[in-house]
Coordinates of C-alpha atoms and ligand atoms in Angstrom, one line a residue:
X4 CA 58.5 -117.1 125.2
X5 CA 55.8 -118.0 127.6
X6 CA 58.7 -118.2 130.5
X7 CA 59.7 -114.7 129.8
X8 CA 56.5 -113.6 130.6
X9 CA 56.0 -115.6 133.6
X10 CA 59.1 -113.8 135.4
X11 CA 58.0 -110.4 133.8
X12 CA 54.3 -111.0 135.7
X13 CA 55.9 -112.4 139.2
X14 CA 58.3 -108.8 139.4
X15 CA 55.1 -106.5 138.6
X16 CA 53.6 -108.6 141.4
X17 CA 56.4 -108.3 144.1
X18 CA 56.6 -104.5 143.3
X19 CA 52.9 -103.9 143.3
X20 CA 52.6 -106.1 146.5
X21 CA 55.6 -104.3 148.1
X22 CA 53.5 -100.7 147.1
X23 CA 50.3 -102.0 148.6
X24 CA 49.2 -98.7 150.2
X25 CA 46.3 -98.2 147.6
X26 CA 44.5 -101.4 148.0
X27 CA 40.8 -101.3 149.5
X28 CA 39.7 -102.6 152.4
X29 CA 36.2 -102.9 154.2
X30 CA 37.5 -102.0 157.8
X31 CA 38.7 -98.9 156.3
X32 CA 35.1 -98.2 155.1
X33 CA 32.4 -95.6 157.3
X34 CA 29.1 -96.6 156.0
X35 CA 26.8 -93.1 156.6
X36 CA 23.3 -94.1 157.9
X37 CA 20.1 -92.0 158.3
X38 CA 17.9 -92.6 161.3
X39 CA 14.2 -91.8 161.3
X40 CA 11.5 -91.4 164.4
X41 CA 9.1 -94.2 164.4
X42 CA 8.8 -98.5 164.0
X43 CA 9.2 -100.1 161.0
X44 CA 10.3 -97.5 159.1
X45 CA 12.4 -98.2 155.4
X46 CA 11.5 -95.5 153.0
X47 CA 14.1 -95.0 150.0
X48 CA 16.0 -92.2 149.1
X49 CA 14.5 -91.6 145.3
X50 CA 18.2 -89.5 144.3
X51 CA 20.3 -92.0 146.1
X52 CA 19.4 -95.6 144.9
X53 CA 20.1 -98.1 147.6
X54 CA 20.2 -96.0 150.4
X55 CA 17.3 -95.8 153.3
X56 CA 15.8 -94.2 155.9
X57 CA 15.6 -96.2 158.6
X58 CA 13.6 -96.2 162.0
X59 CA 16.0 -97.3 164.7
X60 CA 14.9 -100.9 165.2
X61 CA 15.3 -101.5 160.9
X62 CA 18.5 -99.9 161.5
X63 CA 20.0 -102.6 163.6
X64 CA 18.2 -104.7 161.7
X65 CA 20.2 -103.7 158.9
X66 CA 23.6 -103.5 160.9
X67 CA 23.7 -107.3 162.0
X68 CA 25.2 -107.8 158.5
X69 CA 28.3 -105.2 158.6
X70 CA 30.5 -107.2 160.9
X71 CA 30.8 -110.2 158.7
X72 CA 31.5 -107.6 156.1
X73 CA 34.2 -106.5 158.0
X74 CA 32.5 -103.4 158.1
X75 CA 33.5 -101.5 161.3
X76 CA 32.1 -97.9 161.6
X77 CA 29.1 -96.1 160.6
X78 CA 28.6 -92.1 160.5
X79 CA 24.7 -91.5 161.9
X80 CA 22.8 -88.7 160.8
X81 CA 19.4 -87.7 162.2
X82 CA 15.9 -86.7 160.7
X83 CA 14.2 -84.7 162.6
X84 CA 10.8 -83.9 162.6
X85 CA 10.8 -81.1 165.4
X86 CA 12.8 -78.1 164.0
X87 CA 13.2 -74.8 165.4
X88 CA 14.9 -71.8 164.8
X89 CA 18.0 -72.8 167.3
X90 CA 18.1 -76.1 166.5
X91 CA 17.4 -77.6 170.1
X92 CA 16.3 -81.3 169.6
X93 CA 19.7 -81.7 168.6
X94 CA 20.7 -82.0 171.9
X95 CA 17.6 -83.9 173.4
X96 CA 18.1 -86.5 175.5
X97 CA 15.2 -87.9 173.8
X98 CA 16.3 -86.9 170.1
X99 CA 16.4 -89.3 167.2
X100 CA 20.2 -90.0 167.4
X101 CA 20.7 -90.3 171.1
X102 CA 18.0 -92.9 171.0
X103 CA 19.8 -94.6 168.4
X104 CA 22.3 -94.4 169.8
X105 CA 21.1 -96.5 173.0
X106 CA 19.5 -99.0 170.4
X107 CA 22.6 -99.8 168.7
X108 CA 24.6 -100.0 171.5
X109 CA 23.1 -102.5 173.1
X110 CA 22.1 -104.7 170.2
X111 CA 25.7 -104.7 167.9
X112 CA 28.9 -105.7 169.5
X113 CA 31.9 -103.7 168.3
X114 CA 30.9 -101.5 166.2
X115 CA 32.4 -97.4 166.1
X116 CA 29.5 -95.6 166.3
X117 CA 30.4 -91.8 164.4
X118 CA 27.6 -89.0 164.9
X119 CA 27.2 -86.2 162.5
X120 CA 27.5 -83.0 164.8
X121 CA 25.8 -80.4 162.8
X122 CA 22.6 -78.1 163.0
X123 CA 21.2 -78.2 159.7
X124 CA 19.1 -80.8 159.9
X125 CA 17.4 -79.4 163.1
X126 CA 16.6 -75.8 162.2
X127 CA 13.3 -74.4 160.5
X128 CA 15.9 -72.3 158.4
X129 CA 18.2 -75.1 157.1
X130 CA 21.5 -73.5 158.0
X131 CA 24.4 -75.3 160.0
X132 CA 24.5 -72.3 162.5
X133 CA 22.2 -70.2 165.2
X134 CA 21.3 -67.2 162.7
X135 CA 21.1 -63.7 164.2
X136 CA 20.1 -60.0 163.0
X137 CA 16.8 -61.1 161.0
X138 CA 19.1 -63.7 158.7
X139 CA 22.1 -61.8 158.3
X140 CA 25.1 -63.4 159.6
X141 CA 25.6 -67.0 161.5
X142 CA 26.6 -66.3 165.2
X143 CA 29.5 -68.8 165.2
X144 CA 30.0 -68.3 168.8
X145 CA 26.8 -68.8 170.1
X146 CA 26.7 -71.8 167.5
X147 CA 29.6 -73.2 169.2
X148 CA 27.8 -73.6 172.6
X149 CA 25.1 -75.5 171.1
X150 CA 28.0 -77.9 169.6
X151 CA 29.5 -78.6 171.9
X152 CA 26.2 -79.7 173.7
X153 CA 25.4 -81.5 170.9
X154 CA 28.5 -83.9 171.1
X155 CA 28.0 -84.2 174.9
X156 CA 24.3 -85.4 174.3
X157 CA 26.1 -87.9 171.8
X158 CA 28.5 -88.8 173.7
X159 CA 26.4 -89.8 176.8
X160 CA 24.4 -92.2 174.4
X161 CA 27.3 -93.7 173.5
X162 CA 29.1 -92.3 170.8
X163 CA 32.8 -93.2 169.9
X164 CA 33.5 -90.3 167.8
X165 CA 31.7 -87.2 167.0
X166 CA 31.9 -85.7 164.0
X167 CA 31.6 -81.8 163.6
X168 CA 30.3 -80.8 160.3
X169 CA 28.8 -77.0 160.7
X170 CA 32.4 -75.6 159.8
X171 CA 32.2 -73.1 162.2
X172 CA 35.7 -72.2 164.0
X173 CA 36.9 -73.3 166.8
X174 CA 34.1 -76.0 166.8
X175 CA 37.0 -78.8 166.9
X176 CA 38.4 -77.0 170.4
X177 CA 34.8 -76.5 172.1
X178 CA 33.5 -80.0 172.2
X179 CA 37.3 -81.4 173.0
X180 CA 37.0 -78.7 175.9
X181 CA 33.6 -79.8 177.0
X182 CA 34.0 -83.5 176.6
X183 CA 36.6 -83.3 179.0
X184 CA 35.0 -81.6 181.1
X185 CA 32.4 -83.9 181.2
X186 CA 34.6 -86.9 181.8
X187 CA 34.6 -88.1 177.7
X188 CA 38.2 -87.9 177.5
X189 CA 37.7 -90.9 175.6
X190 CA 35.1 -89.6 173.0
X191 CA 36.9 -89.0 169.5
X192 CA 36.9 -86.3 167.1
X193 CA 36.4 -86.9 163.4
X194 CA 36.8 -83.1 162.3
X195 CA 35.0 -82.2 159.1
X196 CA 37.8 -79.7 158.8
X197 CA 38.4 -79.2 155.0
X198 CA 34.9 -79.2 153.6
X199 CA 33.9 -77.0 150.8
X200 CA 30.6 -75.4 149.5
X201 CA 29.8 -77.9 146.9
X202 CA 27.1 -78.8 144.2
X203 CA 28.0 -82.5 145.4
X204 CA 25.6 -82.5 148.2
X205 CA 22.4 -82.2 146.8
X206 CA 20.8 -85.9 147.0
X207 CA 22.3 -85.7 150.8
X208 CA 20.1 -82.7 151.2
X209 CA 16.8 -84.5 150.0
X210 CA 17.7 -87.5 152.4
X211 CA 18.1 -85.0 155.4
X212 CA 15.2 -82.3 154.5
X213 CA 18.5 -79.5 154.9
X214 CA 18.7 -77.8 152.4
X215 CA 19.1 -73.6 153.8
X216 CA 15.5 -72.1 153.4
X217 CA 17.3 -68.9 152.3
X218 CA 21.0 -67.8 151.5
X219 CA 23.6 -70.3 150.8
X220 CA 26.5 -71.9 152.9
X221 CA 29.9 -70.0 151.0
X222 CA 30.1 -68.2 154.1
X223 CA 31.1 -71.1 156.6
X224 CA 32.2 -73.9 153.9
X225 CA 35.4 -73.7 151.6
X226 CA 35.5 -71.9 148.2
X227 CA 36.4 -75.0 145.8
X228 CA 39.4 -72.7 144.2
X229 CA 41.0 -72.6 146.9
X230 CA 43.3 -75.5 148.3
X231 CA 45.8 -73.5 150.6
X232 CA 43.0 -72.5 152.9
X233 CA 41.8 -76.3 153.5
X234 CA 45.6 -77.4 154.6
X235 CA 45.4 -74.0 157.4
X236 CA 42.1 -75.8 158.3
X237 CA 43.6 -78.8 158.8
X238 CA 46.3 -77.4 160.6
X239 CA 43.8 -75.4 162.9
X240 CA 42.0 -78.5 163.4
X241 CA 44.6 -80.9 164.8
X242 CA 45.4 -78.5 167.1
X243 CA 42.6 -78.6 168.5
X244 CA 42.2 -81.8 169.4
X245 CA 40.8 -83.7 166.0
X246 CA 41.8 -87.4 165.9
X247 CA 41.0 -87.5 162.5
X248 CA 40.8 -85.0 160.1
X249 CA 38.3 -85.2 157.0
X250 CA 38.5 -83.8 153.1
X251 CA 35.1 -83.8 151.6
X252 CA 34.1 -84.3 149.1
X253 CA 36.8 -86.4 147.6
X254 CA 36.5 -87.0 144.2
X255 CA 37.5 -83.6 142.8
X256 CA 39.8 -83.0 145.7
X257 CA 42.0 -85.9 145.5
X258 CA 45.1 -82.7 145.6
X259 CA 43.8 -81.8 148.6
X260 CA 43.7 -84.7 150.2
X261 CA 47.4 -86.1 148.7
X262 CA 48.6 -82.5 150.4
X263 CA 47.1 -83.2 153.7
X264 CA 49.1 -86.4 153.4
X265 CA 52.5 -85.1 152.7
X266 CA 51.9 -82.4 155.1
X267 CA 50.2 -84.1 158.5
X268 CA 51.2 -87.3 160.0
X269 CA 47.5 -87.8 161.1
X270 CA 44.7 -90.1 159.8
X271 CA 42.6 -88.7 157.1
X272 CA 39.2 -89.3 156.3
X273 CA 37.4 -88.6 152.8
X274 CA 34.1 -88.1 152.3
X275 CA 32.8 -89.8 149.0
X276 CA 29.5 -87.5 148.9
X277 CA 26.3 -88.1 148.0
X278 CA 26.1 -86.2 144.7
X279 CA 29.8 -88.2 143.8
X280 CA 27.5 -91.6 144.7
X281 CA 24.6 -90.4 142.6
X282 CA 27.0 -90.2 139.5
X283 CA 27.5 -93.4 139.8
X284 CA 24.2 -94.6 140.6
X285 CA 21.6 -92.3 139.6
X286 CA 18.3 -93.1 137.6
X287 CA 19.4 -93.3 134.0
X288 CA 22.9 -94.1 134.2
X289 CA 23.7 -96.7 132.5
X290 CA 26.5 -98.4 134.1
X291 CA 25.6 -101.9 135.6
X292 CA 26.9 -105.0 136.8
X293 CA 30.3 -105.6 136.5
X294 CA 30.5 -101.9 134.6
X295 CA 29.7 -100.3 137.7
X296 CA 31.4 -102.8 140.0
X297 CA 35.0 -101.9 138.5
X298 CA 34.0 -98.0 138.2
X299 CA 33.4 -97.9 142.1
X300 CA 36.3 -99.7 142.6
X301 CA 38.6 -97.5 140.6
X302 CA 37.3 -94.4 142.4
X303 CA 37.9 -95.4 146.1
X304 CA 41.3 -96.9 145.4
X305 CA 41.8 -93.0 143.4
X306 CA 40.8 -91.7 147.2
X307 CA 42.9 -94.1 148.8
X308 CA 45.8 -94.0 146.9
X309 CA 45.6 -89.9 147.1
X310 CA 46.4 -90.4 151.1
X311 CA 43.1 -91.1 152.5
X312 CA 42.8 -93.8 155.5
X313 CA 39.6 -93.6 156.0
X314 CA 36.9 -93.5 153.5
X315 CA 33.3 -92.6 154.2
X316 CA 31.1 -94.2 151.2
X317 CA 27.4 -95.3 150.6
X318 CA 29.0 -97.8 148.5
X319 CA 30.4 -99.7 151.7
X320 CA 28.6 -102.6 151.5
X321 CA 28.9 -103.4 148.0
X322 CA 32.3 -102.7 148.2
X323 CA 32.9 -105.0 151.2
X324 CA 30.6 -108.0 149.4
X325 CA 33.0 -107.4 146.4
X326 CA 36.0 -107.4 148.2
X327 CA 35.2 -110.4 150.0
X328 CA 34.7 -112.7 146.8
Ligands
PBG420 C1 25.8 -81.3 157.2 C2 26.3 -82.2 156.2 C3 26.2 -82.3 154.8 C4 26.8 -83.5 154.4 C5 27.3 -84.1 155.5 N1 27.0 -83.3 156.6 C6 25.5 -81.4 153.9 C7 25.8 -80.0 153.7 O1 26.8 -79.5 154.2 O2 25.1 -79.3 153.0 C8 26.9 -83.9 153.0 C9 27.1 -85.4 152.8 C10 26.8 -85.9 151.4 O3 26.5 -85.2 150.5 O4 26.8 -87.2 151.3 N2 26.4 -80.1 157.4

């Protein structure tokens, strides 16, 4: 019998081989990174075990490793210690990003540097948009300036995408229109366009000091019962000028994201969050070693296998170290 088997094994193989869309690998990974004023700086995340803030110079420190990971991109998000009620140091030339920015540039060679373009984490009030009318309503328009001057200021540093994440519309077409402008024709756009108000992002919050001081973000993020609206989004967003359009989170959006596929003939990014990493990870659970290696595993070849391209995971490295064995 033993024969039998042997030819039964070798056709699963051709056919799985032949089907290979689904399989993992690290230079489709994003590895997110939070960058913190000061020298010397490593300070833990306590709800997402593994994962840092980093003062710039650790943060290169930490990056000489990706490219023999095969790692190529990383999505930057700032801390900032100056907030305001319009967000401003988001746009300083001297902000926390830009001058990472600089940093990395000039110390890692080929690497895709992606910046989170949002406000959240740079006003007093937490929320991804200029408020107005004593905390009524977000002013999308006026939020949209501030954007787009964002993703300039990011793009001078020496970003190679920026990635708009305040869900606000038309955000995708008022940094194209302004990078142009500006002579960043070049400059890419990873649009967060299909991202819903979700209970997923809470360790992401501690990390960043966002959380919205008041109120709630259903009015510019997705309802999660909804899944015709996020395809429109897309739609919307490609029109605009994305290069890459993003589903976050993934894990319980997998439909959405297998839609986008079957629908778009664009790149697609997925966002496996924060709270979907702390599931995984977090204190008390009990998964380990191997366990947790095959867990991970199975979860970012569900994202890929739904359509994504790109995946944007805290798990990058490990995943990378795995994959390379
Ligand atoms: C900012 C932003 C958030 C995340 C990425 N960009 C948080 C939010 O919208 O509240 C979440 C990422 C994660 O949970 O890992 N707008």
């Amino acid at each position: 019998m033993p024969s039998i088997r042997l030819r039964r094994l070798r056709k699963n193989e051709y056919i799985r081989d032949w089907v290979s869309e689904a399989l993992l690998r690290p230079k489709d990974l994003i590895l997110p990174y939070f960058v913190t004023e000061g020298k010397g700086v490593k300070k833990s995340i306590p709800s997402m075990s593994g994962i840092y803030q980093f003062s710039s110079d650790n943060l290169v420190k930490d990056m000489e490793g990706l490219n023999s990971l095969g790692i190529k991109a990383i999505l930057l998000f700032g801390i900032c210690s100056r907030k305001d009620e319009k967000g401003r140091e988001a746009y300083s030339k001297n902000g926390v990003v830009q001058k990472a920015l600089k940093k990395i540039r000039k110390n890692i060679k080929d690497i895709v540097i992606i910046t989170d373009v949002c406000l959240c984490g740079y006003t007093s009030h937490g929320h991804c948009g200029i408020v107005k009318n004593q905390n009524f309503y977000i002013d999308n328009d006026t939020t949209l300036k501030t954007l787009a001057k964002i993703a300039l200021s990011h793009a001078e540093a020496g970003a190679d995408f920026v990635a708009p994440s305040a869900m606000m519309d038309g955000q995708v077409r008022s940094i194209r229109e302004a990078l142009d402008k500006n002579g960043f024709k070049e400059t890419g756009i990873l649009a967060y366009s299909a991202k819903y108000a979700s209970s997923f992002y809470g360790p992401f919050r501690d990390a960043m000091d966002s959380s919205p001081q008041f109120g709630n973000r259903k009015s510019y993020q997705m309802d999660f019962r909804n899944s015709d609206e996020a395809l429109k989004e897309i739609g919307n967003d490609i029109e605009e000028g994305a290069d890459i359009v993003m589903v976050k989170p993934a894990l319980a959006y997998l439909d959405i994201i297998y839609r986008t596929r079957e629908k778009f003939n664009v790149p697609i990014a997925a966002y496996n969050v924060s709270g979907e990493y702390a599931l995984v990870k977090g204190q008390g659970s009990r998964v380990k070693g191997q366990e947790e290696k095959n867990m991970v595993l199975e979860i970012l070849t569900g994202i890929k296998r739904a359509g994504a391209n790109f995946i944007i995971t805290y798990h990058a490295k490990e995943v990378a170290r795995w994959l390379k064995r």
